[in-house]
Amino acid sequence: MFQIFLFLGFSILATASAQLLLKKGMLTTGHLEFSPANLLNLFLQIFSNIYLLSGLVLFGLSFFSWLFVLSKLRLSLAYPIITSLNFCLVILGSWFFFKEQISFQQILGIGFIISGIFFLLK
């Protein structure tokens, strides 16, 4: 059982880190133009940015870890845990790395989410 939660934890951390890397990559890349004529340039911009590329790799690793979790754990337990903890980690990571403001309601919501996870695990 410990191994399952190790993979679940890795998947959570990898997904939240990927989101933060994608944000950092977009801060360095700037505005992207989505049009058929700009498709090649768009791919070059994305795949030449180390932050975007790293985020993509982490999403891939998280995907494989998540598949292992799904093979061992109920979806009705695993999915609420991964989504809620990703939500919390992205808020905290955005505050720490990007200096985004966190409201009192968000802090309160994080507390409720963590409490809810404990109820799920009992």
Coordinates of N, CA and C in Angstrom, one line a residue:
M1 N 0.8 -1.2 0.0 CA 0.0 0.0 0.0 C 0.9 1.3 0.0
F2 N 2.0 1.2 0.7 CA 2.9 2.3 0.7 C 3.4 2.7 -0.7
Q3 N 3.6 1.7 -1.5 CA 4.1 2.0 -2.9 C 3.1 2.7 -3.7
I4 N 1.8 2.4 -3.5 CA 0.8 3.1 -4.2 C 0.7 4.6 -3.9
F5 N 0.8 4.9 -2.6 CA 0.8 6.3 -2.2 C 2.1 7.0 -2.5
L6 N 3.2 6.3 -2.7 CA 4.4 6.9 -3.2 C 4.2 7.3 -4.7
F7 N 3.6 6.4 -5.5 CA 3.3 6.8 -6.9 C 2.3 7.9 -7.0
L8 N 1.3 7.9 -6.1 CA 0.3 8.9 -6.1 C 0.9 10.2 -5.7
G9 N 1.8 10.2 -4.7 CA 2.5 11.5 -4.3 C 3.4 12.0 -5.4
F10 N 4.1 11.1 -6.1 CA 4.9 11.5 -7.3 C 4.0 12.1 -8.3
S11 N 2.9 11.5 -8.6 CA 2.0 12.0 -9.7 C 1.5 13.4 -9.3
I12 N 1.2 13.6 -8.1 CA 0.7 14.9 -7.6 C 1.8 15.9 -7.7
L13 N 3.0 15.6 -7.2 CA 4.1 16.6 -7.3 C 4.5 16.9 -8.7
A14 N 4.5 15.9 -9.6 CA 4.9 16.1 -11.0 C 3.9 16.9 -11.7
T15 N 2.6 16.7 -11.5 CA 1.6 17.4 -12.2 C 1.6 18.9 -11.7
A16 N 1.7 19.1 -10.4 CA 1.7 20.5 -9.9 C 3.0 21.2 -10.4
S17 N 4.1 20.5 -10.4 CA 5.4 21.1 -10.9 C 5.3 21.4 -12.4
A18 N 4.6 20.5 -13.1 CA 4.5 20.8 -14.6 C 3.6 22.0 -14.8
Q19 N 2.6 22.2 -14.0 CA 1.8 23.4 -14.2 C 2.6 24.7 -13.9
L20 N 3.4 24.6 -12.9 CA 4.3 25.8 -12.6 C 5.3 26.1 -13.6
L21 N 5.9 25.0 -14.2 CA 6.9 25.1 -15.3 C 6.2 25.7 -16.5
L22 N 5.0 25.3 -16.8 CA 4.3 25.8 -18.0 C 4.0 27.3 -17.8
K23 N 3.7 27.7 -16.6 CA 3.4 29.1 -16.4 C 4.7 29.9 -16.5
K24 N 5.8 29.4 -16.0 CA 7.1 30.0 -16.1 C 7.5 30.1 -17.6
G25 N 7.3 29.0 -18.3 CA 7.6 29.0 -19.7 C 6.8 30.1 -20.5
M26 N 5.5 30.2 -20.1 CA 4.7 31.2 -20.8 C 5.1 32.7 -20.5
L27 N 5.6 32.8 -19.2 CA 6.1 34.1 -18.9 C 7.4 34.5 -19.7
T28 N 8.2 33.5 -20.0 CA 9.4 33.8 -20.8 C 9.1 33.9 -22.3
T29 N 8.1 33.1 -22.8 CA 7.7 33.1 -24.2 C 6.8 34.3 -24.6
G30 N 5.9 34.6 -23.7 CA 5.0 35.7 -24.0 C 3.7 35.2 -24.7
H31 N 3.1 36.0 -25.4 CA 1.8 35.7 -26.1 C 2.0 34.8 -27.3
L32 N 1.2 33.7 -27.3 CA 1.3 32.8 -28.5 C 0.2 33.0 -29.4
E33 N 0.4 33.0 -30.7 CA -0.6 33.2 -31.7 C -1.0 31.8 -32.2
F34 N -2.3 31.4 -32.1 CA -2.8 30.2 -32.5 C -3.5 30.4 -33.9
S35 N -2.8 30.0 -35.0 CA -3.4 30.1 -36.3 C -2.7 29.0 -37.2
P36 N -3.4 28.5 -38.2 CA -2.8 27.5 -39.1 C -1.5 28.0 -39.7
A37 N -1.4 29.3 -40.1 CA -0.2 29.9 -40.7 C 1.0 29.9 -39.8
N38 N 0.7 30.0 -38.5 CA 1.7 30.1 -37.5 C 2.1 28.8 -36.8
L39 N 1.6 27.7 -37.3 CA 1.7 26.4 -36.6 C 3.2 26.0 -36.4
L40 N 4.0 26.1 -37.4 CA 5.4 25.7 -37.3 C 6.1 26.6 -36.3
N41 N 5.9 27.9 -36.4 CA 6.5 28.8 -35.4 C 6.1 28.6 -34.0
L42 N 4.8 28.2 -33.8 CA 4.3 27.9 -32.5 C 5.0 26.7 -31.9
F43 N 5.1 25.6 -32.7 CA 5.9 24.4 -32.2 C 7.3 24.7 -31.9
L44 N 8.0 25.6 -32.7 CA 9.3 26.0 -32.4 C 9.4 26.7 -31.1
Q45 N 8.5 27.6 -30.9 CA 8.5 28.4 -29.6 C 8.3 27.5 -28.4
I46 N 7.4 26.5 -28.5 CA 7.1 25.6 -27.4 C 8.3 24.7 -27.1
F47 N 8.8 24.1 -28.2 CA 9.8 23.0 -28.0 C 11.2 23.6 -27.8
S48 N 11.4 24.9 -28.0 CA 12.7 25.5 -27.7 C 12.8 26.1 -26.3
N49 N 11.7 26.1 -25.6 CA 11.6 26.7 -24.3 C 11.8 25.6 -23.3
I50 N 12.9 25.6 -22.5 CA 13.2 24.6 -21.5 C 12.1 24.4 -20.5
Y51 N 11.5 25.5 -20.1 CA 10.4 25.4 -19.1 C 9.2 24.6 -19.6
L52 N 8.8 25.0 -20.8 CA 7.7 24.3 -21.4 C 8.0 22.8 -21.7
L53 N 9.2 22.6 -22.2 CA 9.6 21.2 -22.5 C 9.7 20.4 -21.2
S54 N 10.2 21.0 -20.1 CA 10.3 20.3 -18.8 C 8.9 20.0 -18.3
G55 N 8.0 20.9 -18.4 CA 6.6 20.7 -18.0 C 5.9 19.6 -18.7
L56 N 6.2 19.5 -20.0 CA 5.6 18.4 -20.8 C 6.2 17.1 -20.4
V57 N 7.5 17.0 -20.1 CA 8.1 15.8 -19.7 C 7.5 15.3 -18.3
L58 N 7.3 16.3 -17.4 CA 6.8 16.0 -16.1 C 5.3 15.5 -16.2
F59 N 4.6 16.1 -17.1 CA 3.2 15.6 -17.4 C 3.2 14.1 -17.9
G60 N 4.2 13.8 -18.7 CA 4.3 12.4 -19.2 C 4.7 11.5 -18.1
L61 N 5.6 11.8 -17.3 CA 6.0 11.0 -16.1 C 4.8 10.8 -15.2
S62 N 4.1 11.9 -14.9 CA 3.0 11.8 -14.0 C 1.9 10.9 -14.6
F63 N 1.7 10.9 -15.9 CA 0.7 10.1 -16.6 C 1.0 8.6 -16.3
F64 N 2.3 8.2 -16.5 CA 2.6 6.8 -16.2 C 2.5 6.4 -14.8
S65 N 2.9 7.3 -13.9 CA 2.7 7.1 -12.5 C 1.2 7.0 -12.1
W66 N 0.4 7.8 -12.7 CA -1.1 7.8 -12.5 C -1.7 6.5 -12.9
L67 N -1.2 6.0 -14.1 CA -1.7 4.7 -14.6 C -1.4 3.6 -13.5
F68 N -0.3 3.6 -12.9 CA 0.1 2.6 -11.9 C -0.9 2.7 -10.7
V69 N -1.1 4.0 -10.3 CA -2.1 4.2 -9.2 C -3.5 3.7 -9.5
L70 N -3.9 4.0 -10.7 CA -5.3 3.5 -11.1 C -5.4 2.0 -11.2
S71 N -4.3 1.3 -11.4 CA -4.3 -0.1 -11.5 C -4.4 -0.7 -10.1
K72 N -4.2 0.0 -9.0 CA -4.1 -0.5 -7.7 C -5.1 0.2 -6.7
L73 N -5.6 1.3 -7.0 CA -6.5 2.1 -6.1 C -7.8 2.5 -6.8
R74 N -8.8 2.5 -6.0 CA -10.1 2.9 -6.5 C -10.1 4.4 -7.1
L75 N -10.7 4.5 -8.2 CA -10.8 5.9 -8.8 C -11.5 6.9 -7.9
S76 N -12.5 6.4 -7.2 CA -13.3 7.3 -6.4 C -12.5 7.8 -5.2
L77 N -11.4 7.2 -4.9 CA -10.5 7.6 -3.8 C -9.3 8.4 -4.4
A78 N -8.7 7.9 -5.5 CA -7.5 8.4 -6.0 C -7.7 9.8 -6.7
Y79 N -8.8 9.9 -7.5 CA -9.0 11.1 -8.3 C -9.3 12.3 -7.4
P80 N -10.2 12.2 -6.4 CA -10.3 13.4 -5.5 C -9.0 13.8 -4.8
I81 N -8.2 12.9 -4.4 CA -7.0 13.2 -3.8 C -6.0 13.9 -4.7
I82 N -5.9 13.4 -5.9 CA -4.9 14.0 -6.8 C -5.4 15.4 -7.3
T83 N -6.6 15.5 -7.6 CA -7.1 16.9 -8.1 C -7.1 17.9 -6.9
S84 N -7.5 17.5 -5.8 CA -7.5 18.5 -4.7 C -6.1 18.9 -4.2
L85 N -5.2 18.0 -4.1 CA -3.9 18.3 -3.7 C -3.1 19.1 -4.8
N86 N -3.4 18.8 -6.1 CA -2.8 19.6 -7.1 C -3.3 21.0 -7.1
F87 N -4.6 21.2 -6.8 CA -5.2 22.5 -6.6 C -4.4 23.3 -5.5
C88 N -4.2 22.6 -4.4 CA -3.6 23.3 -3.2 C -2.1 23.6 -3.6
L89 N -1.4 22.7 -4.2 CA 0.0 22.9 -4.5 C 0.2 24.0 -5.5
V90 N -0.6 24.0 -6.5 CA -0.5 25.1 -7.5 C -0.7 26.5 -6.9
I91 N -1.7 26.6 -6.1 CA -1.9 27.9 -5.4 C -0.7 28.3 -4.6
L92 N -0.2 27.3 -3.8 CA 1.0 27.6 -3.0 C 2.2 27.9 -3.8
G93 N 2.4 27.1 -4.9 CA 3.5 27.3 -5.8 C 3.4 28.6 -6.5
S94 N 2.2 29.0 -6.9 CA 2.0 30.3 -7.6 C 2.4 31.5 -6.6
W95 N 2.0 31.3 -5.4 CA 2.4 32.3 -4.4 C 3.9 32.4 -4.2
F96 N 4.5 31.3 -4.0 CA 5.9 31.2 -3.7 C 6.8 31.6 -4.9
F97 N 6.5 31.1 -6.1 CA 7.4 31.3 -7.2 C 7.0 32.6 -8.1
F98 N 5.7 32.9 -8.1 CA 5.3 34.0 -9.0 C 4.8 35.2 -8.2
K99 N 4.9 35.1 -6.9 CA 4.4 36.2 -6.0 C 3.0 36.5 -6.2
E100 N 2.1 35.6 -6.6 CA 0.7 35.8 -6.7 C 0.1 35.9 -5.3
Q101 N -0.9 36.7 -5.2 CA -1.6 36.9 -4.0 C -2.5 35.7 -3.7
I102 N -2.6 35.3 -2.4 CA -3.5 34.3 -1.9 C -4.5 35.0 -1.0
S103 N -5.8 34.8 -1.3 CA -6.8 35.4 -0.4 C -7.1 34.6 0.8
F104 N -7.7 35.2 1.8 CA -8.1 34.4 3.0 C -9.0 33.3 2.6
Q105 N -9.9 33.5 1.6 CA -10.8 32.4 1.2 C -10.1 31.2 0.6
Q106 N -9.0 31.5 -0.1 CA -8.2 30.5 -0.7 C -7.5 29.7 0.4
I107 N -7.0 30.4 1.4 CA -6.3 29.7 2.5 C -7.3 28.8 3.3
L108 N -8.5 29.4 3.5 CA -9.6 28.6 4.1 C -10.0 27.4 3.3
G109 N -10.1 27.6 2.0 CA -10.4 26.5 1.1 C -9.4 25.4 1.1
I110 N -8.1 25.8 1.2 CA -7.0 24.8 1.2 C -7.2 24.0 2.5
G111 N -7.5 24.6 3.6 CA -7.7 23.9 4.9 C -8.8 23.0 4.8
F112 N -10.0 23.4 4.2 CA -11.1 22.5 4.0 C -10.7 21.3 3.1
I113 N -10.0 21.6 2.1 CA -9.6 20.5 1.2 C -8.7 19.4 1.9
I114 N -7.7 19.9 2.6 CA -6.9 19.0 3.4 C -7.7 18.2 4.4
S115 N -8.7 18.8 5.0 CA -9.5 18.1 6.0 C -10.4 17.1 5.2
G116 N -10.9 17.4 4.1 CA -11.7 16.5 3.3 C -10.9 15.3 2.9
I117 N -9.6 15.5 2.6 CA -8.8 14.3 2.2 C -8.6 13.4 3.3
F118 N -8.5 13.9 4.5 CA -8.4 13.0 5.7 C -9.7 12.2 5.9
F119 N -10.8 12.8 5.6 CA -12.1 12.1 5.7 C -12.2 11.0 4.6
L120 N -11.6 11.3 3.5 CA -11.6 10.3 2.4 C -10.8 9.1 2.8
L121 N -9.7 9.3 3.5 CA -8.7 8.2 3.8 C -9.2 7.4 5.0
K122 N -10.2 7.8 5.7 CA -10.7 7.1 6.9 C -11.6 6.0 6.5

